[in-house]
Amino acid sequence: MSESTAASAARNRWSRLLALPTLAAVLATAAANSAVVQLPTALKNFDDRATFNSSQSAVGREIAGADAMDIDNVFLEKALELLPSNTTYAIRQPQSIAVAKSYGISPTTYNALPGFVQNVLLPRRQVDPDAARYLLCYACDTDPYDKRMRRLWQDPHGLVIGELTR
Amino acid sequence: MARSLAGLCAAQALFLVAGLGVLWALRGWRTWADVFRLAGVAYLVGVALVAVEATLVLVAGARIGTPFVVALSLGSAAVGAAVALLRRRPAPRGLGLERPRFEPSSLAALSGALITAVVLAAFFRTARLQGNVAYDAWAFWVPKAKAIYFFGGLDEQLFRTLPGPSYPLLVPALQAMDFHLMGSADTATLAVQYWFLLVGFVLAMWGLLRPLVPAVLIWPFLALVTLMPELDKRMLNAQADWPLDIFFAIAALCLACWLTTREPWLLGCYALLLAAVMATKREGQLLTACVVAAGLAATWRSARSAWLWIVGLAALAYAVNLPWRIWWTSRHLLPDTPDSGVGKLSATASRVAPAFRIVLELLFSYDLWLVATPIAVAAAVAVVFRREYGLATLYLMTSALAVVGFTWILWSIPSLPLDTSQLTPIPRAVGSVVLLSIVFAPLLLSRLRAGEPAGPMTSGRGEQIMAATWEESISGARASWRRWRLP
């Protein structure tokens, strides 16, 4: 048998082997098997998440990402409750991450807070304090605003929500 | 809550009607069974079309509201119907149901279908009250949608303050339309939109593959896709990744089916879905380039008749997205490409190898995706051994180019850590290739089931079960193809 004929025969053998439905069946069975093995875990995960979701209040679901960012839930709930939907507000934090740490505020919280609050409070517009009707103070220095601010809510950790007068 | 859910369902019905109108114009309907089989494709095409139209309207400075969404959807359907009537496309006649044939393989397919249905039902329970927890979602995708909903249009002032101000607009536009139909910016119910997209994907994949692939090869992969841990974990995150992946995978599947059957309507779906791919995320341009390049390679033997369609329609899909680019560049918003120039790339060359390894590691991770990609790759390689190059080339080359592209992303942004954590976009980005693998795997496996090697551009050999349907569709495709052929 010549070399080329042998190569051709080998190629045909491979071709016949691969043409058999066996390989397709094996691969399809592997996919099905993988799905069946994963099924109980997936159903349990879905059930856990659905149970958790249904245990939350409507406001709790609205601020659902706050826990991951370690943002105070009551602060957000009070802001939603006290600020009218067509108003403007400013959010203020400690001057730096180092100062924030001294209040027990993590860098993650510090960096995420303005964006997270902006999303939760829309359509209320986040603006500079000079143009704002309300101030949301997350352990900020309230001295510059105290003269023109009426405190609506505060907690012992330095979180304040106030109405600003012009 | 019930009001929100009803509104969201109404929005999906409008998208479906729009898509049904488009498919009627593109291909016509033979029977109601035909309509049912392609309902998933129609839904995704409807979402793509209406959402892309909404982005154009927003860029033009118009406001969108509930009447706008209704008019846009029904208007798209009406235009489709008018075109269908002008082109004398058939309307559905009769149910067209076939008597089911029960074989051992039917039982296996039925089991797969049952698992898929059970998982989707469980998924719905989760989606029904899912809060908005993902960073990208609350940092910019949902705020943009809320701004469109509350302020009526694109709010340049707000966009400027958000991360990713120039990111494509389809997802915020879609979410804003949902909010209008829901009657409020109910972010907890918004997750159901993503559930509908997943259901649409499952039905679209089934509908496109059913004439070409036995059900027993389709359902294991549909069950697999609904059970992939990473998809289950992140599908409801109100981000743009999964919509992108879904549009991309079905667009590529339309191209693959067109390679096999040459039915022209598939190219229409390919173009509409590619427009949505590029309107959804900036990675969409990369993925489009990958599938177009692979499409050209897969059709090199019939370049004269195929290349103009593949490239021309992709260019058209890109052109639809130009107004948004003009809008944000004219306002000097931050650009949407990686920040490194060529000089910086060479300076960070040491990142190439680890970046490549990380992309592959994430793509083939069993913990994230189960076995979808290894199976599709094995099937494609086996098909190549049988000297059938068209479909395998399309799949393998698209995947390989996407891997290179994702490597480039990781390499070109030095601030991204070289690890497999969620701090980089790569764990989400590789989802596009995983869904591509899911949709191609049954098609490639069906080629292995054929009794003997077949040449490119033919299909259906060995598919005894579907022989009659196949003959019908081929003869229909030939007739259509003669009408559509380029001069």
XYZ file of C-alpha atoms in Angstrom:
653
model
C 0.000 0.000 0.000
C 1.473 3.389 -0.974
C 1.951 6.124 1.595
C -0.761 8.324 0.101
C -3.246 5.436 0.006
C -2.519 4.667 3.662
C -3.025 8.301 4.593
C -6.250 8.384 2.641
C -7.468 5.216 4.383
C -6.613 6.687 7.782
C -8.473 9.863 6.902
C -11.496 7.835 5.809
C -11.396 5.872 9.056
C -11.418 9.162 11.020
C -14.163 10.474 8.818
C -16.297 7.350 9.371
C -15.665 7.497 13.089
C -16.631 11.150 13.262
C -19.559 10.615 10.932
C -21.049 8.144 13.339
C -23.849 9.543 15.438
C -21.909 8.337 18.459
C -19.853 11.469 18.923
C -22.900 13.691 18.535
C -24.809 11.535 21.001
C -21.938 11.593 23.511
C -21.620 15.380 23.351
C -25.383 15.942 23.544
C -25.561 13.548 26.488
C -22.749 15.442 28.205
C -24.761 18.662 27.820
C -27.918 17.014 29.138
C -26.029 15.414 32.010
C -24.453 18.713 32.971
C -27.891 20.349 32.992
C -29.451 17.611 35.115
C -26.612 17.748 37.643
C -26.967 21.523 37.951
C -30.769 21.462 38.215
C -31.197 20.977 42.005
C -28.618 23.667 42.857
C -30.184 26.131 40.441
C -33.705 25.537 41.711
C -32.551 25.964 45.307
C -30.776 29.221 44.432
C -33.857 30.537 42.653
C -36.039 29.591 45.585
C -33.705 31.274 48.102
C -33.562 34.460 46.065
C -37.317 34.531 45.463
C -37.962 34.016 49.185
C -35.540 36.802 50.089
C -37.038 39.160 47.493
C -40.573 38.585 48.708
C -39.494 39.228 52.307
C -38.380 42.754 51.356
C -40.637 45.801 51.481
C -41.206 47.882 48.355
C -38.748 50.506 49.608
C -36.321 47.752 50.582
C -36.321 46.504 46.997
C -35.890 50.055 45.704
C -32.678 50.488 47.718
C -31.634 46.844 47.348
C -28.009 47.550 46.403
C -27.372 49.674 49.505
C -26.350 46.776 51.719
C -23.599 45.712 49.337
C -22.237 49.283 49.477
C -22.785 49.475 53.249
C -24.977 52.558 52.859
C -27.321 53.286 55.748
C -30.803 52.088 54.762
C -32.699 54.409 57.097
C -30.900 57.425 55.633
C -32.121 56.457 52.153
C -35.636 55.640 53.335
C -35.922 59.007 55.105
C -34.614 60.833 52.042
C -37.258 59.142 49.880
C -39.902 60.027 52.434
C -38.950 63.642 53.136
C -37.875 65.019 49.758
C -40.631 65.950 47.304
C -40.213 64.308 43.905
C -39.642 67.551 41.984
C -36.992 69.102 44.186
C -33.236 69.586 44.183
C -30.780 68.386 46.767
C -27.083 68.295 47.514
C -25.237 65.404 49.085
C -22.244 66.028 51.275
C -19.773 63.589 52.849
C -16.627 63.927 54.971
C -13.850 65.830 53.232
C -11.780 62.743 52.468
C -11.744 58.976 52.668
C -9.416 59.231 55.689
C -11.889 61.422 57.562
C -14.745 59.152 56.497
C -12.916 56.172 57.991
C -12.923 57.885 61.375
C -16.731 57.878 61.162
C -16.751 54.184 60.256
C -17.489 54.885 56.590
C -15.608 52.540 54.263
C -13.956 53.730 51.024
C -16.496 51.639 49.080
C -19.364 53.509 50.711
C -17.624 56.832 50.290
C -17.088 56.332 46.562
C -20.493 54.811 45.848
C -22.716 57.138 47.867
C -23.322 60.072 45.458
C -24.094 57.808 42.500
C -26.239 55.438 44.480
C -28.257 58.263 46.039
C -28.646 59.915 42.647
C -30.223 56.759 41.199
C -32.506 56.143 44.160
C -33.769 59.719 44.398
C -34.443 60.426 40.715
C -36.360 62.476 39.522
C -35.024 64.697 42.298
C -31.981 66.422 40.885
C -28.590 66.321 42.558
C -27.016 69.801 42.438
C -24.477 71.973 44.271
C -25.479 73.149 47.758
C -25.918 76.738 46.536
C -28.709 75.641 44.208
C -30.198 72.925 46.425
C -33.466 72.961 48.377
C -32.363 70.070 50.596
C -29.107 68.837 52.050
C -28.299 65.171 52.577
C -25.369 65.033 54.942
C -23.633 61.682 55.356
C -21.406 62.499 58.320
C -20.419 65.776 56.703
C -19.453 69.043 58.367
C -22.786 70.893 58.657
C -21.269 74.186 59.885
C -21.423 75.948 56.495
C -25.123 75.131 56.174
C -26.471 75.350 59.735
C -27.536 78.988 59.422
C -29.829 78.297 56.502
C -30.843 74.700 57.256
C -33.868 73.342 59.065
C -33.080 69.827 60.263
C -35.789 67.353 59.243
C -34.073 64.193 60.448
C -30.792 63.203 62.018
C -29.204 60.223 63.696
C -26.391 59.867 66.261
C -23.813 58.903 63.600
C -23.844 62.287 61.918
C -26.399 61.567 59.196
C -28.594 64.604 58.620
C -31.365 65.549 56.215
C -32.238 69.247 56.191
C -34.206 71.780 54.219
C -32.158 74.728 52.983
C -33.388 78.272 52.683
C -31.927 80.657 50.151
C -46.821 45.923 41.513
C -49.536 44.141 39.534
C -49.988 47.301 37.470
C -46.271 47.371 36.731
C -46.212 43.731 35.690
C -49.256 44.156 33.457
C -47.641 47.188 31.824
C -44.381 45.344 31.282
C -46.226 42.418 29.696
C -48.084 44.872 27.456
C -44.738 46.290 26.329
C -43.516 42.799 25.444
C -46.709 42.138 23.500
C -46.122 45.340 21.522
C -42.554 44.291 20.731
C -43.827 40.882 19.612
C -46.435 42.444 17.324
C -43.771 44.691 15.789
C -41.523 41.680 15.178
C -44.331 39.591 13.701
C -45.008 42.403 11.237
C -41.339 42.547 10.284
C -41.095 38.786 9.746
C -44.285 38.840 7.706
C -42.626 41.390 5.423
C -39.361 39.470 5.286
C -40.638 35.931 4.730
C -44.413 35.621 4.999
C -46.233 33.027 7.048
C -47.381 29.618 5.855
C -49.344 28.439 8.888
C -50.045 29.465 12.473
C -47.616 26.771 13.565
C -45.046 28.677 11.527
C -45.927 31.860 13.443
C -45.609 30.037 16.756
C -42.273 28.486 15.808
C -40.770 31.860 14.994
C -42.453 33.855 17.770
C -39.171 34.033 19.709
C -37.320 35.392 16.686
C -40.160 37.851 16.077
C -40.035 39.013 19.694
C -36.280 39.628 19.681
C -36.445 41.323 16.289
C -39.320 43.448 17.609
C -37.357 44.459 20.715
C -34.319 45.230 18.562
C -36.260 47.261 16.030
C -38.411 49.289 18.428
C -35.539 49.967 20.822
C -33.173 51.045 18.033
C -35.899 53.292 16.633
C -36.372 54.740 20.130
C -32.667 55.586 20.353
C -32.906 57.446 17.048
C -35.959 59.365 18.192
C -34.233 60.295 21.453
C -31.122 61.472 19.639
C -33.355 63.590 17.410
C -34.477 65.381 20.564
C -38.013 64.017 20.797
C -39.690 62.896 24.009
C -40.961 59.380 24.446
C -44.092 58.365 26.321
C -46.657 55.601 26.333
C -48.424 56.786 23.146
C -45.024 56.964 21.498
C -44.148 53.371 22.414
C -47.530 52.115 21.215
C -47.284 54.101 17.979
C -43.711 53.002 17.328
C -44.501 49.314 17.864
C -47.777 49.216 15.996
C -46.356 51.522 13.320
C -43.451 49.119 12.764
C -45.912 46.239 12.560
C -48.122 48.175 10.139
C -45.184 49.026 7.874
C -44.193 45.357 7.932
C -47.734 44.325 7.046
C -47.904 46.870 4.232
C -44.619 45.633 2.778
C -45.850 42.047 3.123
C -49.019 42.842 1.215
C -47.114 44.730 -1.470
C -44.690 41.837 -1.892
C -47.563 39.350 -1.767
C -46.152 37.524 1.224
C -48.540 34.813 2.364
C -50.574 35.265 5.547
C -50.889 32.241 7.824
C -53.455 29.701 6.616
C -54.556 26.875 8.832
C -52.975 25.637 12.017
C -50.374 23.502 10.277
C -49.908 21.266 13.276
C -48.305 17.900 12.638
C -49.173 14.745 14.495
C -46.345 14.207 16.987
C -44.299 11.065 16.457
C -43.225 9.427 19.668
C -39.819 7.794 19.612
C -37.213 7.274 22.319
C -35.565 10.485 21.196
C -38.885 12.336 21.608
C -38.892 11.400 25.259
C -35.381 12.803 25.701
C -36.377 16.022 23.946
C -39.490 16.266 26.064
C -37.411 15.880 29.226
C -35.171 18.728 28.109
C -38.193 20.885 27.340
C -39.685 20.112 30.744
C -36.480 21.029 32.574
C -36.261 24.276 30.613
C -39.863 25.162 31.445
C -39.417 24.381 35.157
C -36.252 26.472 35.378
C -37.822 29.407 33.544
C -40.820 29.281 35.897
C -38.500 29.323 38.925
C -36.528 32.118 37.305
C -39.706 34.151 36.922
C -40.438 33.878 40.650
C -37.040 35.417 41.324
C -37.348 38.066 38.628
C -40.768 39.164 39.784
C -39.456 41.115 42.790
C -35.750 41.485 42.087
C -34.112 44.652 43.398
C -31.497 46.569 41.456
C -28.184 45.494 42.999
C -25.481 45.550 40.311
C -23.052 48.475 40.260
C -23.304 49.293 36.545
C -27.085 49.111 36.757
C -27.545 51.675 39.524
C -24.519 53.752 38.517
C -25.585 54.524 34.940
C -27.872 52.126 33.038
C -30.956 52.641 35.202
C -30.300 56.344 35.995
C -30.157 57.011 32.246
C -33.438 55.153 31.778
C -35.019 57.023 34.681
C -33.815 60.325 33.248
C -35.407 59.501 29.887
C -38.589 58.473 31.665
C -38.832 61.410 34.072
C -37.399 64.195 31.915
C -38.725 62.996 28.562
C -35.503 62.737 26.581
C -31.717 62.719 26.753
C -30.640 64.858 29.691
C -27.161 66.035 28.752
C -26.542 67.528 32.176
C -27.282 64.256 33.960
C -25.506 62.056 31.414
C -22.363 64.106 31.910
C -22.298 63.276 35.636
C -22.673 59.512 35.123
C -19.990 56.899 34.419
C -19.997 55.764 30.778
C -21.846 58.824 29.430
C -21.229 57.793 25.822
C -22.222 54.137 26.227
C -24.812 53.098 23.628
C -28.401 53.899 24.356
C -30.527 50.838 23.592
C -30.831 49.491 27.139
C -31.796 52.814 28.773
C -34.276 53.421 25.949
C -35.782 49.963 26.401
C -36.005 50.373 30.177
C -37.541 53.831 29.795
C -40.202 52.442 27.445
C -40.901 49.743 30.031
C -41.262 52.392 32.756
C -43.796 54.265 30.642
C -45.899 51.154 30.058
C -45.553 50.194 33.747
C -46.677 53.660 34.815
C -43.716 54.159 37.183
C -39.959 53.695 37.414
C -40.447 50.371 39.184
C -36.911 48.981 39.162
C -37.936 45.808 40.996
C -40.274 44.742 38.190
C -37.723 45.747 35.559
C -35.929 42.436 36.085
C -38.877 40.721 34.393
C -37.841 42.458 31.144
C -34.626 40.440 31.302
C -36.578 37.273 31.992
C -38.603 37.930 28.845
C -35.390 38.395 26.872
C -34.149 35.017 28.100
C -37.429 33.357 27.155
C -37.225 35.092 23.780
C -33.714 33.738 23.320
C -34.795 30.188 24.153
C -37.760 30.328 21.764
C -35.755 32.029 19.023
C -33.001 29.425 19.171
C -35.574 26.640 19.102
C -37.491 28.239 16.230
C -34.449 28.832 14.066
C -32.890 25.424 14.644
C -36.036 23.285 14.531
C -36.193 22.850 10.732
C -32.510 21.927 10.621
C -31.799 20.005 13.801
C -33.688 17.204 15.570
C -35.363 18.315 18.788
C -33.323 15.823 20.783
C -30.193 17.820 19.960
C -31.740 21.226 20.674
C -33.376 20.800 24.074
C -30.321 19.683 26.072
C -28.684 22.967 25.137
C -31.774 25.011 25.899
C -31.927 23.372 29.317
C -28.200 23.998 29.694
C -28.471 27.705 28.922
C -31.162 28.255 31.541
C -29.044 26.465 34.125
C -25.679 28.141 33.579
C -24.670 29.521 36.997
C -23.290 32.814 35.736
C -26.389 33.506 33.667
C -28.680 32.660 36.562
C -26.643 34.924 38.820
C -26.465 37.973 36.578
C -29.324 37.784 34.066
C -31.586 39.966 36.214
C -28.976 42.634 36.933
C -30.544 45.279 34.671
C -27.249 45.697 32.823
C -26.588 45.588 29.083
C -24.404 42.470 28.951
C -27.058 39.808 28.529
C -29.185 41.724 26.023
C -25.988 42.213 24.012
C -25.126 38.519 24.205
C -28.647 37.461 23.253
C -28.862 39.777 20.230
C -25.372 38.737 19.155
C -25.905 34.986 19.472
C -29.200 35.048 17.578
C -27.743 37.346 14.893
C -24.882 34.877 14.411
C -27.344 31.985 14.362
C -29.369 33.759 11.654
C -26.179 34.043 9.608
C -25.381 30.371 10.237
C -28.867 29.325 9.171
C -28.528 31.507 6.093
C -25.243 29.770 5.224
C -27.165 26.511 5.374
C -30.474 27.391 3.721
C -29.828 30.692 1.903
C -33.286 31.902 2.937
C -33.035 35.693 2.486
C -35.253 36.632 5.434
C -32.542 35.388 7.770
C -30.288 38.166 6.517
C -32.956 40.709 7.413
C -32.998 39.405 10.980
C -29.181 39.326 11.001
C -29.061 43.024 10.066
C -31.710 44.147 12.556
C -30.134 42.205 15.397
C -26.648 43.491 14.560
C -28.010 47.037 14.724
C -29.249 46.201 18.220
C -25.906 44.598 19.129
C -24.063 47.823 18.321
C -26.735 49.956 19.985
C -26.494 47.964 23.222
C -22.832 48.080 24.266
C -19.546 49.282 22.884
C -18.331 45.664 22.763
C -21.068 45.194 20.174
C -18.861 46.752 17.504
C -16.099 44.301 18.343
C -18.457 41.328 18.244
C -19.974 42.514 14.967
C -16.521 42.783 13.416
C -15.780 39.231 14.608
C -18.924 37.683 13.135
C -18.595 39.606 9.874
C -14.945 38.561 9.414
C -15.835 34.963 10.224
C -18.816 35.153 7.876
C -16.527 36.273 5.068
C -14.134 33.410 5.753
C -16.980 30.907 5.931
C -18.323 31.995 2.543
C -15.076 32.449 0.663
C -16.191 29.930 -1.953
C -19.289 31.956 -2.715
C -17.781 35.370 -2.075
C -19.470 36.985 -5.049
C -22.969 36.236 -3.864
C -22.406 36.361 -0.113
C -19.859 38.978 0.867
C -21.804 42.012 -0.264
C -24.756 40.928 1.865
C -22.719 40.067 4.952
C -20.659 43.272 4.895
C -23.295 45.577 3.444
C -25.950 44.708 5.997
C -23.466 44.992 8.873
C -22.425 48.419 7.564
C -26.075 49.424 7.422
C -26.531 48.223 10.997
C -23.539 50.334 12.029
C -24.878 53.365 10.143
C -28.057 53.267 12.213
C -25.910 53.867 15.270
C -24.043 56.858 13.882
C -26.546 59.499 15.103
C -25.849 58.527 18.713
C -22.104 58.788 18.108
C -22.592 62.227 16.536
C -24.727 63.280 19.523
C -22.206 62.407 22.189
C -19.093 63.503 20.278
C -20.707 66.870 19.519
C -21.207 67.322 23.254
C -17.653 66.235 24.073
C -18.705 63.411 26.356
C -16.008 60.945 27.361
C -15.290 58.494 24.506
C -16.277 54.844 24.645
C -13.040 53.103 23.714
C -10.125 51.879 25.848
C -7.854 54.757 26.796
C -4.504 53.361 25.686
C -2.855 54.414 22.462
C -0.609 52.109 20.432
C 2.460 53.347 22.300
C 0.952 52.462 25.638
C -0.061 49.029 24.325
C 3.555 48.150 23.590
C 4.543 49.479 27.000
C 2.118 47.064 28.629
C 3.000 44.096 26.418
C 3.687 42.022 29.511
C -0.066 41.963 30.092
C -0.835 40.129 26.834
C -0.123 36.558 27.908
C -1.869 36.736 31.298
C -4.806 38.563 29.730
C -5.158 35.833 27.088
C -4.950 33.115 29.738
C -7.603 34.824 31.858
C -10.004 35.151 28.937
C -9.638 31.449 28.108
C -9.923 30.457 31.749
C -13.158 32.405 32.126
C -14.570 31.168 28.833
C -14.038 27.501 29.644
C -14.893 27.687 33.337
C -17.281 24.886 34.315
C -18.274 26.786 37.458
C -19.513 29.704 35.378
C -20.888 28.105 32.220
C -20.973 24.340 32.661
C -19.867 22.586 29.446
C -21.317 24.738 26.662
C -18.114 25.969 25.066
C -16.029 22.757 25.202
C -18.861 20.831 23.546
C -19.304 23.359 20.762
C -15.555 23.510 20.131
C -15.293 19.696 20.051
C -18.248 19.472 17.663
C -16.790 22.172 15.414
C -13.404 20.474 15.259
C -15.063 17.154 14.432
C -17.087 18.809 11.689
C -13.885 20.269 10.242
C -12.407 16.748 10.207
C -15.367 15.765 8.074
C -14.315 18.503 5.682
C -17.368 20.630 6.216
C -15.983 24.077 6.726
C -18.797 26.627 6.518
C -20.506 26.452 9.903
C -17.398 25.355 11.780
C -15.396 28.249 10.355
C -18.129 30.710 11.277
C -18.246 29.468 14.856
C -14.555 28.877 15.485
C -13.363 32.064 13.852
C -15.977 34.268 15.520
C -15.048 32.786 18.889
C -11.310 33.042 18.293
C -11.544 36.667 17.164
C -13.742 37.508 20.153
C -11.166 35.939 22.475
C -8.474 38.091 20.859
C -10.725 41.124 21.227
C -11.399 40.503 24.906
C -7.686 39.958 25.451
C -7.085 43.353 23.850
C -9.614 44.961 26.218
C -7.912 43.492 29.266
C -4.479 44.293 27.907
C -5.265 47.860 26.853
C -6.729 49.067 30.144
C -3.855 48.888 32.641
C -6.152 49.824 35.520
C -7.974 46.499 35.166
C -6.585 43.782 37.433
C -5.207 40.678 35.761
C -7.436 38.223 37.534
C -10.745 36.466 37.001
C -12.676 38.681 39.414
C -15.757 40.687 38.559
C -13.631 43.838 38.777
C -13.002 43.403 35.056
C -15.698 43.248 32.361
C -14.296 39.974 31.007
C -16.398 37.515 33.067
C -19.455 39.229 31.581
C -17.961 39.733 28.130
C -17.184 36.053 27.530
C -20.897 35.350 27.976
C -21.319 36.376 24.328
C -19.052 33.540 23.174
C -20.759 31.119 25.556
C -24.192 31.916 24.108
C -22.665 31.652 20.645
C -21.464 28.168 21.600
C -24.916 27.257 22.893
C -26.666 28.204 19.641
C -24.035 26.602 17.399
C -23.591 23.355 19.305
C -26.850 21.669 18.169
C -26.270 22.785 14.587
C -22.743 21.406 14.554
C -23.764 18.165 16.257
C -26.491 17.660 13.678
C -23.792 17.742 11.000
C -22.031 14.916 12.797
C -25.183 12.864 12.707
C -25.240 12.972 8.920
C -24.213 9.683 7.312
C -21.465 11.014 5.105
C -19.562 14.220 4.602
C -21.550 16.901 2.854
C -20.308 19.885 0.937
C -20.692 23.376 2.258
C -23.966 25.204 1.746
C -26.007 22.038 1.914
C -27.837 20.693 4.859
C -30.507 18.329 5.956
C -28.827 15.107 4.913
C -29.294 12.524 7.584
C -32.123 14.498 9.102
C -34.723 11.929 8.227
C -37.143 13.226 10.801
C -37.395 16.605 9.194
C -36.965 15.540 5.586
C -40.339 16.732 4.361
C -40.104 20.114 6.042
C -36.589 20.450 4.816
C -37.453 19.828 1.179
C -40.215 22.367 1.452
C -38.004 25.023 2.973
C -35.179 24.405 0.504
C -37.444 24.749 -2.505
C -38.928 27.890 -0.974
C -35.480 29.238 -0.291
C -34.342 28.552 -3.848
C -37.334 30.405 -5.210
C -36.735 33.333 -2.858
C -33.049 33.304 -3.577
C -33.640 33.622 -7.304
C -35.656 36.748 -6.603
C -33.029 38.239 -4.260
C -29.892 37.298 -6.114
C -27.548 40.177 -6.841
C -27.032 41.192 -10.450
